[in-house]
Short mmCIF file of C-alpha atoms in Angstrom, two decimals:
data_model
loop_
_atom_site.label_atom_id
_atom_site.label_comp_id
_atom_site.label_asym_id
_atom_site.label_seq_id
_atom_site.Cartn_x
_atom_site.Cartn_y
_atom_site.Cartn_z
CA MET B 1449 -18.86 9.93 11.59
CA PRO B 1450 -20.15 9.35 8.05
CA ASP B 1451 -18.34 6.83 5.87
CA ARG B 1452 -15.36 8.19 3.96
CA PHE B 1453 -14.19 6.94 0.58
CA ILE B 1454 -11.06 7.26 -1.52
CA GLU B 1455 -10.09 6.47 -5.09
CA VAL B 1456 -7.05 4.24 -5.62
CA SER B 1457 -5.66 4.40 -9.14
CA LEU B 1458 -3.03 3.17 -11.53
CA ASP B 1459 -3.01 6.29 -13.66
CA LYS B 1460 -1.03 5.14 -16.73
CA ARG B 1461 -3.30 2.10 -17.06
CA GLY B 1462 -6.42 4.25 -16.50
CA VAL B 1463 -7.78 1.96 -13.79
CA SER B 1464 -9.19 2.86 -10.40
CA CYS B 1465 -11.21 1.41 -7.56
CA THR B 1466 -13.08 2.88 -4.62
CA ALA B 1467 -12.19 2.06 -1.02
CA LYS B 1468 -13.94 2.77 2.26
CA LEU B 1469 -11.82 3.96 5.16
CA LEU B 1470 -12.07 1.76 8.26
CA ASP B 1471 -12.39 4.63 10.71
CA ASP B 1472 -13.91 2.35 13.35
CA ARG B 1473 -10.94 -0.06 13.30
CA ALA B 1474 -7.96 2.18 12.51
CA PRO B 1475 -9.00 5.73 13.46
CA VAL B 1476 -5.50 7.18 13.92
CA THR B 1477 -4.22 5.80 10.62
CA CYS B 1478 -7.36 6.80 8.71
CA ALA B 1479 -7.17 10.35 10.05
CA ALA B 1480 -3.49 10.64 9.11
CA VAL B 1481 -4.05 9.33 5.58
CA TRP B 1482 -7.21 11.38 4.98
CA ASP B 1483 -5.55 14.60 6.12
CA ALA B 1484 -2.55 13.98 3.85
CA LEU B 1485 -4.42 13.07 0.64
CA PRO B 1486 -3.63 13.06 -2.24
CA LEU B 1487 -0.72 10.62 -1.85
CA GLY B 1488 1.11 8.41 -4.29
CA GLY B 1489 4.19 7.68 -6.29
CA ASP B 1490 5.96 5.06 -8.35
CA VAL B 1491 4.21 1.71 -8.04
CA TYR B 1492 5.98 -1.48 -7.07
CA HIS B 1493 4.70 -5.04 -7.14
CA ALA B 1494 5.58 -7.15 -4.09
CA LYS B 1495 8.19 -9.90 -4.36
CA TYR B 1496 7.50 -11.70 -1.09
CA ALA B 1497 3.97 -10.81 0.07
CA ARG B 1498 2.53 -12.04 -3.25
CA ASN B 1499 -0.53 -10.15 -4.51
CA GLU B 1500 0.35 -6.62 -3.45
CA ILE B 1501 1.10 -3.33 -5.14
CA TYR B 1502 2.37 -0.34 -3.23
CA ALA B 1503 3.85 3.15 -3.33
CA LEU B 1504 6.59 4.41 -1.03
CA VAL B 1505 5.90 7.93 0.22
CA PRO B 1506 7.53 10.33 2.67
CA PRO B 1507 6.14 10.24 6.22
CA PHE B 1508 3.10 12.51 6.50
CA ALA B 1509 1.57 11.87 9.92
CA PRO B 1510 2.47 14.20 12.80
CA GLU B 1511 3.38 10.99 14.62
CA GLU B 1512 3.51 7.48 13.15
CA PRO B 1513 0.25 5.61 13.84
CA PRO B 1514 0.23 2.79 16.36
CA LEU B 1515 -0.19 -0.77 15.09
CA GLU B 1516 -4.00 -0.66 15.06
CA ASN B 1517 -6.08 -3.27 13.21
CA PRO B 1518 -2.94 -5.28 12.37
CA THR B 1519 -2.64 -8.20 10.00
CA ILE B 1520 -0.01 -10.50 8.54
CA THR B 1521 -2.58 -12.16 6.23
CA PRO B 1522 -4.24 -9.39 4.21
CA ILE B 1523 -7.22 -10.31 2.07
CA PRO B 1524 -8.26 -9.03 -1.38
CA GLY B 1525 -9.20 -5.37 -1.18
CA ASP B 1526 -7.23 -4.56 1.98
CA LEU B 1527 -5.37 -1.26 2.06
CA CYS B 1528 -2.40 -1.50 4.41
CA TYR B 1529 -0.01 1.00 5.96
CA PHE B 1530 3.59 0.08 6.79
CA THR B 1531 6.46 2.11 8.19
CA PHE B 1532 10.08 1.22 7.43
CA THR B 1533 13.44 2.73 8.21
CA GLU B 1534 15.78 3.70 5.40
CA THR B 1535 18.01 0.69 6.06
CA GLN B 1536 15.15 -1.82 5.83
CA LEU B 1537 14.57 -0.94 2.17
CA ALA B 1538 18.15 -0.24 1.16
CA THR B 1539 19.37 -3.64 -0.02
CA ALA B 1540 19.55 -4.40 -3.73
CA SER B 1541 17.64 -7.66 -3.17
CA TYR B 1542 14.42 -5.67 -2.80
CA GLY B 1543 14.72 -4.37 -6.35
CA TYR B 1544 14.88 -0.64 -5.66
CA GLU B 1545 17.20 1.31 -7.91
CA THR B 1546 19.69 3.66 -6.26
CA GLU B 1547 17.75 6.62 -7.69
CA ALA B 1548 14.42 5.50 -6.18
CA ALA B 1549 12.61 8.44 -4.61
CA HIS B 1550 12.59 6.87 -1.14
CA GLN B 1551 16.37 6.39 -0.95
CA GLY B 1552 17.94 8.53 1.77
CA ARG B 1553 14.74 9.04 3.76
CA LYS B 1554 15.05 8.21 7.44
CA THR B 1555 11.47 6.87 7.47
CA VAL B 1556 9.54 5.42 4.54
CA VAL B 1557 5.77 4.88 4.48
CA ASP B 1558 4.43 2.07 2.32
CA LEU B 1559 0.78 2.39 1.21
CA ALA B 1560 -0.30 -0.96 -0.20
CA LEU B 1561 -3.26 -2.53 -1.97
CA PHE B 1562 -3.76 -6.30 -1.83
CA TYR B 1563 -5.68 -7.54 -4.84
CA GLU B 1564 -5.87 -11.32 -4.52
CA ARG B 1565 -5.85 -14.09 -1.89
CA ASN B 1566 -3.06 -16.04 -0.19
CA ASN B 1567 -0.86 -13.21 1.05
CA LEU B 1568 1.56 -13.65 3.94
CA LEU B 1569 3.54 -10.74 5.31
CA ILE B 1570 6.87 -12.33 6.09
CA ASN B 1571 10.30 -11.10 5.10
CA GLY B 1572 13.21 -13.51 4.86
CA ASP B 1573 15.57 -10.94 6.39
CA ALA B 1574 13.37 -9.67 9.21
CA GLY B 1575 10.50 -12.09 9.90
CA TRP B 1576 6.86 -11.04 10.28
CA VAL B 1577 5.89 -7.64 8.89
CA PRO B 1578 2.49 -6.68 10.30
CA GLY B 1579 0.57 -3.96 8.49
CA ILE B 1580 -2.27 -1.69 9.53
CA VAL B 1581 -5.48 -2.39 7.61
CA TRP B 1582 -7.01 1.06 7.19
CA GLY B 1583 -9.30 0.63 4.18
CA THR B 1584 -11.15 -1.90 2.07
CA VAL B 1585 -12.02 -1.78 -1.62
CA VAL B 1586 -15.80 -1.66 -2.12
CA ASP B 1587 -15.98 -1.17 -5.90
CA GLY B 1588 -13.73 -2.00 -8.85
CA LEU B 1589 -11.43 -4.62 -7.30
CA ASP B 1590 -11.87 -6.93 -10.29
CA ARG B 1591 -10.63 -4.27 -12.75
CA MET B 1592 -7.81 -3.29 -10.41
CA ALA B 1593 -6.75 -6.94 -9.94
CA ASP B 1594 -6.53 -7.38 -13.73
CA ALA B 1595 -4.35 -4.26 -13.95
CA CYS B 1596 -2.17 -5.51 -11.09
CA GLN B 1597 -1.62 -8.81 -12.89
CA ASP B 1598 -0.64 -6.84 -15.99
CA LEU B 1599 1.74 -4.80 -13.85
CA TRP B 1600 3.32 -8.03 -12.58
CA ARG B 1601 3.76 -9.45 -16.09
CA ALA B 1602 4.43 -6.32 -18.16
CA GLY B 1603 6.33 -4.23 -15.62
CA ALA B 1604 5.80 -1.24 -13.38
CA ILE B 1605 8.16 1.31 -14.93
CA GLY B 1606 6.37 4.58 -15.60
CA GLU B 1607 3.26 3.60 -13.62
CA THR B 1608 2.06 5.37 -10.47
CA LEU B 1609 -0.20 4.30 -7.62
CA ASN B 1610 -2.28 7.15 -6.29
CA TYR B 1611 -4.72 7.69 -3.43
CA ARG B 1612 -7.24 10.55 -3.60
CA ARG B 1613 -10.44 11.53 -1.85
CA ALA B 1614 -13.45 10.21 -3.72
#
């Protein structure tokens, strides 16, 4: 199979990067994401995992992917896929407003981009939170990391994180 690429963007900030799908390491997840593109939504910056931005989207795979190519220590440029139940993301301590688009969904998919080092996927309420690494940024991570730092400092309201075929 030839390499497949996607664009990951913060549209309001006008910043994007290019990522390569890791079809050889996470074939089920890559196929599900690719078939569902474009995907995206309101962007959030992680509180606990550190250098992560993500969008919460409705489930799109015919069946949730298995935990292929898992990690709890993502590196800069990793794209990760997480699945959560509605109750896992329902507490106010996570910072989601009651009107957040994912509220009330039985299953929530989290599509994340890690932009810097020293990440650890642990949740104080639940313990380890392994993610599926399904892509890696191959161009533009420096620009995206700057925009992510701005998102952390200036705020995420009104910004979207989007994934499209490149």
